[in-house]
Coordinates of C-alpha atoms in Angstrom, one line a residue:
X811 CA 74.6 -6.4 -18.4
X812 CA 73.8 -4.6 -21.6
X813 CA 72.5 -1.0 -21.5
X814 CA 69.1 -2.2 -22.8
X815 CA 68.7 -4.6 -19.9
X816 CA 69.7 -1.7 -17.7
X817 CA 67.1 0.6 -19.0
X818 CA 64.4 -2.0 -18.7
X819 CA 65.4 -2.6 -15.1
X820 CA 65.0 1.1 -14.4
X821 CA 61.7 1.3 -16.0
X822 CA 60.3 -1.7 -14.2
X823 CA 61.5 -0.3 -10.9
X824 CA 60.7 3.4 -11.2
X825 CA 58.2 3.6 -14.1
X826 CA 59.2 4.8 -17.6
X827 CA 59.0 8.6 -17.0
X828 CA 60.6 8.6 -13.5
X829 CA 63.4 6.3 -14.7
X830 CA 64.3 8.7 -17.4
X831 CA 64.0 11.6 -15.0
X832 CA 66.3 9.9 -12.4
X833 CA 68.8 8.9 -15.0
X834 CA 69.1 12.4 -16.4
X835 CA 69.0 14.6 -13.3
X836 CA 69.9 12.5 -10.2
X837 CA 73.6 13.0 -9.3
X838 CA 75.1 10.1 -7.4
X839 CA 78.3 10.4 -5.4
X840 CA 79.0 6.7 -5.8
X841 CA 79.1 7.5 -9.5
X842 CA 81.9 10.1 -9.1
X843 CA 79.3 12.9 -8.7
X844 CA 77.7 12.0 -12.1
X845 CA 74.3 11.1 -13.3
X846 CA 73.4 7.6 -14.6
X847 CA 73.5 9.0 -18.2
X848 CA 76.8 10.7 -17.6
X849 CA 78.4 7.6 -16.0
X850 CA 77.1 5.4 -18.9
X851 CA 78.4 7.9 -21.5
X852 CA 81.7 7.9 -19.7
X853 CA 81.9 4.1 -20.1
X854 CA 81.0 2.8 -16.8
X855 CA 79.4 -0.6 -16.8
X856 CA 75.6 -0.7 -16.6
X857 CA 75.8 -3.3 -13.8
X858 CA 77.9 -0.9 -11.6
X859 CA 75.5 1.9 -12.4
X860 CA 72.5 -0.4 -11.4
X861 CA 74.3 -1.4 -8.2
X862 CA 74.7 2.4 -7.3
X863 CA 70.9 3.1 -8.1
X864 CA 69.7 0.1 -6.1
X865 CA 71.9 1.3 -3.1
X866 CA 70.8 5.0 -3.5
X867 CA 67.1 4.1 -3.8
X868 CA 67.1 1.1 -1.3
X869 CA 65.9 -1.4 -4.0
X870 CA 65.0 -4.6 -2.3
X871 CA 67.5 -7.5 -2.8
X872 CA 65.2 -9.6 -4.8
X873 CA 64.9 -6.9 -7.4
X874 CA 68.7 -6.2 -7.8

């Protein structure tokens, strides 16, 4: 998954403003205690980050 696809999925799921806020501020233990932005900057794959977001926010299977 490309970063642009990941950002589109985030915006579609949470709305553009909330997606940006989650990516910047929400710390996930499944990402090593990092935010989405920190994990992506550290080189973690967007698909792995998306899975962590889906798990943390109970995104339904059909939208994963």
